[in-house]
mmCIF file with all atom_site columns, C-alpha atoms in Angstrom:
data_model
loop_
_atom_site.group_PDB
_atom_site.id
_atom_site.type_symbol
_atom_site.label_atom_id
_atom_site.label_alt_id
_atom_site.label_comp_id
_atom_site.label_asym_id
_atom_site.label_entity_id
_atom_site.label_seq_id
_atom_site.pdbx_PDB_ins_code
_atom_site.Cartn_x
_atom_site.Cartn_y
_atom_site.Cartn_z
_atom_site.occupancy
_atom_site.B_iso_or_equiv
_atom_site.pdbx_formal_charge
_atom_site.auth_seq_id
_atom_site.auth_comp_id
_atom_site.auth_asym_id
_atom_site.auth_atom_id
_atom_site.pdbx_PDB_model_num
ATOM 1  C CA . LEU E 1 1  ? 2.804   51.959 -15.806 1.00 92.00 ? 1  LEU E CA 1
ATOM 2  C CA . ALA E 1 2  ? 5.408   54.484 -15.078 1.00 94.00 ? 2  ALA E CA 1
ATOM 3  C CA . ALA E 1 3  ? 6.393   52.755 -11.769 1.00 96.00 ? 3  ALA E CA 1
ATOM 4  C CA . LEU E 1 4  ? 6.980   49.360 -13.385 1.00 97.00 ? 4  LEU E CA 1
ATOM 5  C CA . PRO E 1 5  ? 10.619  50.151 -14.740 1.00 96.00 ? 5  PRO E CA 1
ATOM 6  C CA . ARG E 1 6  ? 11.502  51.684 -11.279 1.00 96.00 ? 6  ARG E CA 1
ATOM 7  C CA . LEU E 1 7  ? 10.280  48.417 -9.732  1.00 97.00 ? 7  LEU E CA 1
ATOM 8  C CA . GLY E 1 8  ? 12.601  46.276 -11.925 1.00 97.00 ? 8  GLY E CA 1
ATOM 9  C CA . ALA E 1 9  ? 10.057  44.974 -14.298 1.00 97.00 ? 9  ALA E CA 1
ATOM 10 C CA . ALA E 1 10 ? 11.165  43.539 -17.603 1.00 97.00 ? 10 ALA E CA 1
ATOM 11 C CA . THR E 1 11 ? 10.712  45.559 -20.841 1.00 97.00 ? 11 THR E CA 1
ATOM 12 C CA . VAL E 1 12 ? 8.218   42.974 -22.151 1.00 97.00 ? 12 VAL E CA 1
ATOM 13 C CA . LEU E 1 13 ? 6.145   43.258 -19.202 1.00 97.00 ? 13 LEU E CA 1
ATOM 14 C CA . VAL E 1 14 ? 5.905   46.953 -19.385 1.00 97.00 ? 14 VAL E CA 1
ATOM 15 C CA . ASP E 1 15 ? 5.080   46.612 -23.065 1.00 97.00 ? 15 ASP E CA 1
ATOM 16 C CA . ARG E 1 16 ? 2.283   44.158 -22.364 1.00 97.00 ? 16 ARG E CA 1
ATOM 17 C CA . VAL E 1 17 ? 0.740   46.310 -19.592 1.00 97.00 ? 17 VAL E CA 1
ATOM 18 C CA . ALA E 1 18 ? 0.965   49.300 -21.876 1.00 97.00 ? 18 ALA E CA 1
ATOM 19 C CA . ALA E 1 19 ? -0.903  47.367 -24.692 1.00 97.00 ? 19 ALA E CA 1
ATOM 20 C CA . PHE E 1 20 ? -3.540  46.232 -22.174 1.00 97.00 ? 20 PHE E CA 1
ATOM 21 C CA . ARG E 1 21 ? -3.875  49.910 -21.251 1.00 97.00 ? 21 ARG E CA 1
ATOM 22 C CA . ASP E 1 22 ? -4.324  51.003 -24.702 1.00 96.00 ? 22 ASP E CA 1
ATOM 23 C CA . ARG E 1 23 ? -6.629  48.253 -25.846 1.00 94.00 ? 23 ARG E CA 1
ATOM 24 C CA . TYR E 1 24 ? -8.998  48.227 -22.681 1.00 94.00 ? 24 TYR E CA 1
ATOM 25 C CA . VAL E 1 25 ? -8.600  50.810 -20.111 1.00 95.00 ? 25 VAL E CA 1
ATOM 26 C CA . ALA E 1 26 ? -8.070  53.873 -22.355 1.00 95.00 ? 26 ALA E CA 1
ATOM 27 C CA . ARG E 1 27 ? -11.201 52.722 -24.386 1.00 94.00 ? 27 ARG E CA 1
ATOM 28 C CA . GLY E 1 28 ? -13.308 51.903 -21.348 1.00 93.00 ? 28 GLY E CA 1
ATOM 29 C CA . ARG E 1 29 ? -13.395 48.263 -22.057 1.00 93.00 ? 29 ARG E CA 1
ATOM 30 C CA . CYS E 1 30 ? -12.305 45.018 -20.311 1.00 93.00 ? 30 CYS E CA 1
ATOM 31 C CA . PRO E 1 31 ? -11.407 41.612 -21.812 1.00 93.00 ? 31 PRO E CA 1
ATOM 32 C CA . ALA E 1 32 ? -14.906 40.353 -21.402 1.00 91.00 ? 32 ALA E CA 1
ATOM 33 C CA . ASP E 1 33 ? -16.107 42.987 -23.892 1.00 91.00 ? 33 ASP E CA 1
ATOM 34 C CA . ASP E 1 34 ? -14.138 41.171 -26.713 1.00 90.00 ? 34 ASP E CA 1
ATOM 35 C CA . LEU E 1 35 ? -15.971 38.033 -25.939 1.00 89.00 ? 35 LEU E CA 1
ATOM 36 C CA . LEU E 1 36 ? -19.281 39.631 -25.844 1.00 87.00 ? 36 LEU E CA 1
ATOM 37 C CA . ASP E 1 37 ? -18.621 41.215 -29.156 1.00 87.00 ? 37 ASP E CA 1
ATOM 38 C CA . ALA E 1 38 ? -17.744 37.966 -30.685 1.00 86.00 ? 38 ALA E CA 1
ATOM 39 C CA . TRP E 1 39 ? -20.836 36.346 -29.162 1.00 82.00 ? 39 TRP E CA 1
ATOM 40 C CA . ARG E 1 40 ? -23.098 39.035 -30.414 1.00 81.00 ? 40 ARG E CA 1
ATOM 41 C CA . ALA E 1 41 ? -21.624 38.717 -33.947 1.00 81.00 ? 41 ALA E CA 1
ATOM 42 C CA . ARG E 1 42 ? -22.445 35.015 -33.983 1.00 77.00 ? 42 ARG E CA 1
ATOM 43 C CA . HIS E 1 43 ? -26.008 35.466 -32.337 1.00 72.00 ? 43 HIS E CA 1
ATOM 44 C CA . GLU E 1 44 ? -27.607 38.478 -33.830 1.00 65.00 ? 44 GLU E CA 1
ATOM 45 C CA . ALA E 1 45 ? -28.156 37.569 -37.354 1.00 58.00 ? 45 ALA E CA 1
ATOM 46 C CA . ARG E 1 46 ? -31.353 35.797 -37.777 1.00 58.00 ? 46 ARG E CA 1
ATOM 47 C CA . PRO E 1 47 ? -31.791 33.200 -40.577 1.00 57.00 ? 47 PRO E CA 1
ATOM 48 C CA . ASP E 1 48 ? -35.303 34.670 -41.431 1.00 60.00 ? 48 ASP E CA 1
ATOM 49 C CA . GLY E 1 49 ? -33.541 38.200 -42.028 1.00 58.00 ? 49 GLY E CA 1
ATOM 50 C CA . SER E 1 50 ? -35.921 39.949 -39.699 1.00 59.00 ? 50 SER E CA 1
ATOM 51 C CA . GLY E 1 51 ? -33.051 41.576 -37.485 1.00 57.00 ? 51 GLY E CA 1
ATOM 52 C CA . ALA E 1 52 ? -35.026 40.698 -34.287 1.00 58.00 ? 52 ALA E CA 1
ATOM 53 C CA . PRO E 1 53 ? -32.870 39.640 -31.601 1.00 57.00 ? 53 PRO E CA 1
ATOM 54 C CA . LEU E 1 54 ? -32.498 35.759 -31.086 1.00 56.00 ? 54 LEU E CA 1
ATOM 55 C CA . LEU E 1 55 ? -32.076 36.182 -27.353 1.00 56.00 ? 55 LEU E CA 1
ATOM 56 C CA . THR E 1 56 ? -33.494 38.671 -25.079 1.00 58.00 ? 56 THR E CA 1
ATOM 57 C CA . THR E 1 57 ? -32.210 39.898 -21.773 1.00 58.00 ? 57 THR E CA 1
ATOM 58 C CA . HIS E 1 58 ? -34.518 39.451 -18.630 1.00 57.00 ? 58 HIS E CA 1
ATOM 59 C CA . PRO E 1 59 ? -33.951 41.602 -15.401 1.00 57.00 ? 59 PRO E CA 1
ATOM 60 C CA . HIS E 1 60 ? -32.755 39.622 -12.462 1.00 54.00 ? 60 HIS E CA 1
ATOM 61 C CA . GLY E 1 61 ? -31.589 40.286 -9.019  1.00 52.00 ? 61 GLY E CA 1
ATOM 62 C CA . LYS E 1 62 ? -31.330 43.843 -8.014  1.00 54.00 ? 62 LYS E CA 1
ATOM 63 C CA . ASP E 1 63 ? -32.908 44.805 -11.370 1.00 53.00 ? 63 ASP E CA 1
ATOM 64 C CA . THR E 1 64 ? -36.318 43.394 -10.674 1.00 54.00 ? 64 THR E CA 1
ATOM 65 C CA . THR E 1 65 ? -38.917 45.315 -9.034  1.00 56.00 ? 65 THR E CA 1
ATOM 66 C CA . SER E 1 66 ? -40.537 43.816 -5.833  1.00 51.00 ? 66 SER E CA 1
#
């Protein structure tokens, strides 16, 4: 981030990179986390009020045992 002005980056770009860093990198997140949070908010509530997950995850690929 500190190098951007030295490289001639526009102020608006420096500001956007700083905002990205603050929103994601500093919090250990990525843009996909925002999408996952929104998806979970839509899909976790069950009409029957049970609170049980509507969808379950299944291991795949390297996560499966042979």
